[in-house]
GROMACS .gro file of C-alpha atoms in nm:
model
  241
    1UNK     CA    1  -0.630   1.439  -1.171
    2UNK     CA    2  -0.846   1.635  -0.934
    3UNK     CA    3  -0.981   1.863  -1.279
    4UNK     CA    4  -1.082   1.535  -1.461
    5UNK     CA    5  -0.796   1.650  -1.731
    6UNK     CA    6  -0.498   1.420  -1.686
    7UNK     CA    7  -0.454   1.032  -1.622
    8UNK     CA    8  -0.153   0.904  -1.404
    9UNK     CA    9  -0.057   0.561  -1.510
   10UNK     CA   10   0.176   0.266  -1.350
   11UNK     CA   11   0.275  -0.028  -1.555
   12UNK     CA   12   0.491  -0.279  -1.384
   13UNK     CA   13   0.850  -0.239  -1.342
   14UNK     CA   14   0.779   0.032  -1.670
   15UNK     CA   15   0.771   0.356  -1.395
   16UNK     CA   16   0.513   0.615  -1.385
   17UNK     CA   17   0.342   0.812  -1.657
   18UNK     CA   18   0.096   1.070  -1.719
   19UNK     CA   19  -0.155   1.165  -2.017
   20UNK     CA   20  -0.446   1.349  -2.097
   21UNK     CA   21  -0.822   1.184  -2.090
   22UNK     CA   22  -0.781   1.156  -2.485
   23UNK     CA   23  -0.456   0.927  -2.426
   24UNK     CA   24  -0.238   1.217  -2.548
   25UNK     CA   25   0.068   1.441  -2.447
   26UNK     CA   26   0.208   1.186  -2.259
   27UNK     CA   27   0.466   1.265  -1.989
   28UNK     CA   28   0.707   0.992  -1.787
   29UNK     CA   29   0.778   1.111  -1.498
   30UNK     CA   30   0.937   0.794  -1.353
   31UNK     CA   31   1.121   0.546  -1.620
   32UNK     CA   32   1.191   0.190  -1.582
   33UNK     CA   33   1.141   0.141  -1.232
   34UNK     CA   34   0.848   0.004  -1.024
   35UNK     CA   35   0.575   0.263  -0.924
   36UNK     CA   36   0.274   0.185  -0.680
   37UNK     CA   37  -0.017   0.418  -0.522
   38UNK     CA   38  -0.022   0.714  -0.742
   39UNK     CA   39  -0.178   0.964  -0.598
   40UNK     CA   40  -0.258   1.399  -0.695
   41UNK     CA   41  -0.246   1.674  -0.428
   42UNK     CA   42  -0.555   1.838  -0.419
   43UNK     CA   43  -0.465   2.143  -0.675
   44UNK     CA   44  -0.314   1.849  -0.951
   45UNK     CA   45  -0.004   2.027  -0.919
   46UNK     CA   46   0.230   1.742  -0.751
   47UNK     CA   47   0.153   1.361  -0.754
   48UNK     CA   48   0.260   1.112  -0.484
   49UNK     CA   49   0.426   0.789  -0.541
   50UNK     CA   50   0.587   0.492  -0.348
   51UNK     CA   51   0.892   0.342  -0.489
   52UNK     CA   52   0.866  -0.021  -0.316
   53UNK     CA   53   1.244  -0.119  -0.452
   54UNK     CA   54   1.406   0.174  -0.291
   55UNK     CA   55   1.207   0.227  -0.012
   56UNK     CA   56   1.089   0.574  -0.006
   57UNK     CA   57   0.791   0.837  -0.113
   58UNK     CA   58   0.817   1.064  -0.368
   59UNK     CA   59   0.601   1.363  -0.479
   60UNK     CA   60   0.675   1.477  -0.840
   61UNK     CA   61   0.619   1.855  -0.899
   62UNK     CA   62   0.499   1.878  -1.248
   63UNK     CA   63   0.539   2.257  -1.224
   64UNK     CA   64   0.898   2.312  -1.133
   65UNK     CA   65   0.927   1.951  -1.262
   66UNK     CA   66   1.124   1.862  -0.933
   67UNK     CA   67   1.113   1.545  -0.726
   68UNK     CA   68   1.135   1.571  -0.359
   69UNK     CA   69   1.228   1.209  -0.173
   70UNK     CA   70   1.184   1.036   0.168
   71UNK     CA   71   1.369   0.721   0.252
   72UNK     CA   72   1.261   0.492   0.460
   73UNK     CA   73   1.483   0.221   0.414
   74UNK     CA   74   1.418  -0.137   0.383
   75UNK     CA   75   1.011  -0.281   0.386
   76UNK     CA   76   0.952   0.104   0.310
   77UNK     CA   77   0.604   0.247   0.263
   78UNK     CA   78   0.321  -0.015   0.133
   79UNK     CA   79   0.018   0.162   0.065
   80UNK     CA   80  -0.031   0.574  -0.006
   81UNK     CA   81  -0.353   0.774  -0.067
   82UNK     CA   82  -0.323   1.185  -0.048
   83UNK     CA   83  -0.593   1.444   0.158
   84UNK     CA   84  -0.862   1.541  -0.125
   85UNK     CA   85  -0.844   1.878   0.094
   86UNK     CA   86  -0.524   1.924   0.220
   87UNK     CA   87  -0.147   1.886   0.230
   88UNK     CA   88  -0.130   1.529   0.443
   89UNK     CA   89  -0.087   1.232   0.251
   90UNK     CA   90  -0.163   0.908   0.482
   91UNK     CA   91   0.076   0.596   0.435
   92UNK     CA   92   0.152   0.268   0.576
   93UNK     CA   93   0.490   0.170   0.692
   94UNK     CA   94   0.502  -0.131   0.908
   95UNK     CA   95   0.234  -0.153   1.189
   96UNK     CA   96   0.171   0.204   1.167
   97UNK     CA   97  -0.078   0.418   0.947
   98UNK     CA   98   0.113   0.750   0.900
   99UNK     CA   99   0.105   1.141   0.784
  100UNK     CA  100   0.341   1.358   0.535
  101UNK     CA  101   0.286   1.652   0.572
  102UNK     CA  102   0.362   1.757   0.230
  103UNK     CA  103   0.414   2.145   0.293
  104UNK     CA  104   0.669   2.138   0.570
  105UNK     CA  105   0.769   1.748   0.533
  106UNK     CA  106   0.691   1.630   0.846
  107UNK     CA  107   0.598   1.294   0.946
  108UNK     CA  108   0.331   1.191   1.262
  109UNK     CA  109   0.195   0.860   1.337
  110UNK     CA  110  -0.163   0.835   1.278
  111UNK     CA  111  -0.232   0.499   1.425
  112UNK     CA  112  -0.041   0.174   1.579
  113UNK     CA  113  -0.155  -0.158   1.487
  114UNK     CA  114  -0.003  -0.512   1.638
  115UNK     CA  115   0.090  -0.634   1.341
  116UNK     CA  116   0.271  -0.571   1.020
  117UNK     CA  117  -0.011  -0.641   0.773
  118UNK     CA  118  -0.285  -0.435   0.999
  119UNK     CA  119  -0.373  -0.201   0.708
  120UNK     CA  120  -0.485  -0.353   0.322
  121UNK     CA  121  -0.647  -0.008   0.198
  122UNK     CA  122  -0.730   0.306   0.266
  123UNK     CA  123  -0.901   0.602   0.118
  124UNK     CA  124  -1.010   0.948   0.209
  125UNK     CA  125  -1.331   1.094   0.191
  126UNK     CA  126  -1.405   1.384  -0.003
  127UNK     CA  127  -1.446   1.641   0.292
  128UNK     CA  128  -1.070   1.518   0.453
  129UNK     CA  129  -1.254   1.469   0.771
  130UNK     CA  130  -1.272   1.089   0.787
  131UNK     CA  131  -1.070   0.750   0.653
  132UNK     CA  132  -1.190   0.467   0.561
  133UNK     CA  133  -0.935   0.152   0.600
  134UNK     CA  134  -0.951  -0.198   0.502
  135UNK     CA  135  -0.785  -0.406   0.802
  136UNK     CA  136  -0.695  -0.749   0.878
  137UNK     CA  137  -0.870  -0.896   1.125
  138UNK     CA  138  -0.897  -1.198   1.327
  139UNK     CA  139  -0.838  -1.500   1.190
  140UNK     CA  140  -0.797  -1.427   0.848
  141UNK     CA  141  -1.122  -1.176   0.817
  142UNK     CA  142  -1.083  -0.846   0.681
  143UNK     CA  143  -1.285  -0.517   0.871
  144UNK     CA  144  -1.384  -0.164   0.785
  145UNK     CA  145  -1.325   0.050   0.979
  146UNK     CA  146  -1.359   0.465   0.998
  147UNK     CA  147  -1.060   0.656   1.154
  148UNK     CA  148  -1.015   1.032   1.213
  149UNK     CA  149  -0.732   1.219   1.003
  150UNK     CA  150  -0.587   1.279   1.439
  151UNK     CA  151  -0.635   0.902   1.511
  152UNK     CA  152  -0.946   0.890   1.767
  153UNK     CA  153  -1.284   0.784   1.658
  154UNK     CA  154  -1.132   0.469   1.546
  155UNK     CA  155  -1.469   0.191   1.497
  156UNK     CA  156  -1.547  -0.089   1.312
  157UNK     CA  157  -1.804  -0.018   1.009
  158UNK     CA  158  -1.862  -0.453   0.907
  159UNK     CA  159  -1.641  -0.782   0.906
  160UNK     CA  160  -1.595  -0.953   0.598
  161UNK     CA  161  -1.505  -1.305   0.570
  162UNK     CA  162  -1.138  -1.418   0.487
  163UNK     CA  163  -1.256  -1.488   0.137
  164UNK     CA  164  -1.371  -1.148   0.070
  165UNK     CA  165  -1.094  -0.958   0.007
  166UNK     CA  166  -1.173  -0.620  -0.079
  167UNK     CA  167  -1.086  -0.260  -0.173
  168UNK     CA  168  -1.244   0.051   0.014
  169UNK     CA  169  -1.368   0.314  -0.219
  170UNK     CA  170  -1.565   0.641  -0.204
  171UNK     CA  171  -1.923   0.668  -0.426
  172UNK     CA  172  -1.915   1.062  -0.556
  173UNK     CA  173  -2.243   1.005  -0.698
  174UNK     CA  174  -2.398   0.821  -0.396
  175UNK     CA  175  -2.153   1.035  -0.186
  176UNK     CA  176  -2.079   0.714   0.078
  177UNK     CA  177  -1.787   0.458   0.079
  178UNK     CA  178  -1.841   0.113  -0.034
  179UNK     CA  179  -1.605  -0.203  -0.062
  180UNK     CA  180  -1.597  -0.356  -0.378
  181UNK     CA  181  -1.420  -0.718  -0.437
  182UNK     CA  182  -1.071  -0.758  -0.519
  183UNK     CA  183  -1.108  -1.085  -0.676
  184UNK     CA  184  -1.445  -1.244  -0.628
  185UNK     CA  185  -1.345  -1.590  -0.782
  186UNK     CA  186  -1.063  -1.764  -0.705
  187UNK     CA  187  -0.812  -1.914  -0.938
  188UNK     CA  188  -0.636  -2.209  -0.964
  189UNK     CA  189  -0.430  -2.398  -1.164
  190UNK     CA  190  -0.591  -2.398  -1.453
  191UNK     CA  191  -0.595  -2.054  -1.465
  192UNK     CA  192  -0.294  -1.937  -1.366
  193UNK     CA  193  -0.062  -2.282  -1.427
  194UNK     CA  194   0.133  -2.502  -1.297
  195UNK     CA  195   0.372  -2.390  -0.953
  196UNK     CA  196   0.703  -2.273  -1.022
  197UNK     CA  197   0.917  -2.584  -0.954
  198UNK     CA  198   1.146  -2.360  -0.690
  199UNK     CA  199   0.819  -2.321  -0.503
  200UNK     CA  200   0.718  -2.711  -0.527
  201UNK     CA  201   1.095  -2.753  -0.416
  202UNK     CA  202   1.026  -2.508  -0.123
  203UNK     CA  203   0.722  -2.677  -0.013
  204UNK     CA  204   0.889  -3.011   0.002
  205UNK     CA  205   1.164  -2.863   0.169
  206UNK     CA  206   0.928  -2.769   0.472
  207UNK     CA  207   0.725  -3.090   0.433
  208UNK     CA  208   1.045  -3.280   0.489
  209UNK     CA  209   1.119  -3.133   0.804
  210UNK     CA  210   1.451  -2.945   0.731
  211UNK     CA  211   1.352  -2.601   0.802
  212UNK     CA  212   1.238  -2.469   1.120
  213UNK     CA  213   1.129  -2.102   1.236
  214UNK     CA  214   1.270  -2.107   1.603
  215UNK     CA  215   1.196  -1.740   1.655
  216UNK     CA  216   1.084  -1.382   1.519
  217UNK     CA  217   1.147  -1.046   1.638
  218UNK     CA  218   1.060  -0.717   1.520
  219UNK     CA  219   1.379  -0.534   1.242
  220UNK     CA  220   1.505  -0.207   1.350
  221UNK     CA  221   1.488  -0.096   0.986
  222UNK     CA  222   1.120  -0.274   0.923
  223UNK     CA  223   1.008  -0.590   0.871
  224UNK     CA  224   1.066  -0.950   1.080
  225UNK     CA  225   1.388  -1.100   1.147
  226UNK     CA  226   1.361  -1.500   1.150
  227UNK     CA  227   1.586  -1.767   1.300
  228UNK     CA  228   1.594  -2.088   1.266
  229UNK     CA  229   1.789  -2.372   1.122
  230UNK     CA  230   1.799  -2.552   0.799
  231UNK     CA  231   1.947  -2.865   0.694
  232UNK     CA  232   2.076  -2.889   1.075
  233UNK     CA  233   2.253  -2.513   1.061
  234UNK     CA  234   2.177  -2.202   1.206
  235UNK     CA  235   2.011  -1.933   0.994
  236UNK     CA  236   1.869  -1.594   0.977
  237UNK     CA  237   1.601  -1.470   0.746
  238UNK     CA  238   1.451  -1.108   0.692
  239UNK     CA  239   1.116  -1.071   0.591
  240UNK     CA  240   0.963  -0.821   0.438
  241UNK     CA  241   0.585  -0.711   0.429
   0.00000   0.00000   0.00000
């Protein structure tokens, strides 16, 4: 929390708890369902949530203990991080970065990108005057970039390389942003073991030749819609983020 005083904590599929520093007084506040991108309002009095199998946002109230909800259907929300000064709370949902407005629940589009996976990170600075994002670039490569909370200014702080996958966060002490290594060695089988034999199956399937992609298009409700055929018949595939 913004005083230091109280931990949020996800687990998956195990919902959304909070605690104090000492691992005490623990409070659920969401039970038995998957919680991503906690995240405190300024004041510690509400925390922000995404709720990837329904879709939506939530912000808990942990004074009035109430829980206000916005749907966004299908491929909802992805990635959350709320103003360290304010009431906006910037999201992804599809090729867009977006902004709650958490005091009068409004929603405005913050930034368009070309392509579904456009934003990886993002994070706030301490001042609410800038945002740093992790993008996908150009073949593969990842980019920093600085954006302001109203969209313009948007530049390009360094390129990474493909393999260096990273997360953007802000140095208090040093009081700059840095990017810090999601996971600087990768793993194979030996660490993680063997495929699942559906997925062997799958890639075989494809190998073969009896799948095809003939076309994608953009879902009304999010995502990609894919057609194609398989095993010589027509199907239709939607594809989440």
């Amino acid at each position: 929390s913004p005083d230091g005083s109280t931990v949020a904590i996800t687990e998956v599929e195990n919902g959304l708890s909070i605690m104090d520093i000492e691992g005490k007084n623990i409070s659920n506040i969401v039970d038995h369902e998957e919680v991503r991108y906690p995240s405190w309002s300024p004041d510690g009095s509400k925390i922000a949530y995404i709720m990837p199998s329904w879709g939506r946002i939530e912000i808990y109230d942990l004074v009035d203990a109430e829980t206000t909800k916005f749907y966004f259907g299908y491929a909802g929300p992805t990635v959350l991080d709320w103003s360290t000064t304010g009431s906006g709370i910037l999201f992804k949902h599809g090729p867009s970065m977006n902004m709650l407005d958490a005091t009068d629940s409004t929603i405005n589009t913050v930034f368009n990108y070309d392509c579904l996976w456009g934003i990886r990170d993002l994070e706030w600075s301490p001042d609410g005057n800038t945002i740093a994002v992790m993008e996908s670039g150009v073949q593969g490569a990842h980019e920093v970039k600085f954006i302001n909370p109203d969209g313009s200014n948007h530049h390009l702080l360094i390129s990474l390389r493909a393999e260096d996958l990273c997360q953007v966060i802000y140095d208090l002490a040093a009081g700059v942003f840095r990017w810090r290594q999601v996971m600087p060695q990768e793993l194979g089988e030996a660490e993680l073991g063997p495929e699942d034999a559906s997925l062997v199956a799958a890639r075989q399937i494809v190998a073969d030749g009896r799948v095809r992609i003939d076309s994608t298009t953009a879902a009304p409700g999010g995502g990609r819609l894919a057609k194609g055929r398989a095993d010589g018949k027509p199907v239709e595939v939607l594809v989440g983020e």
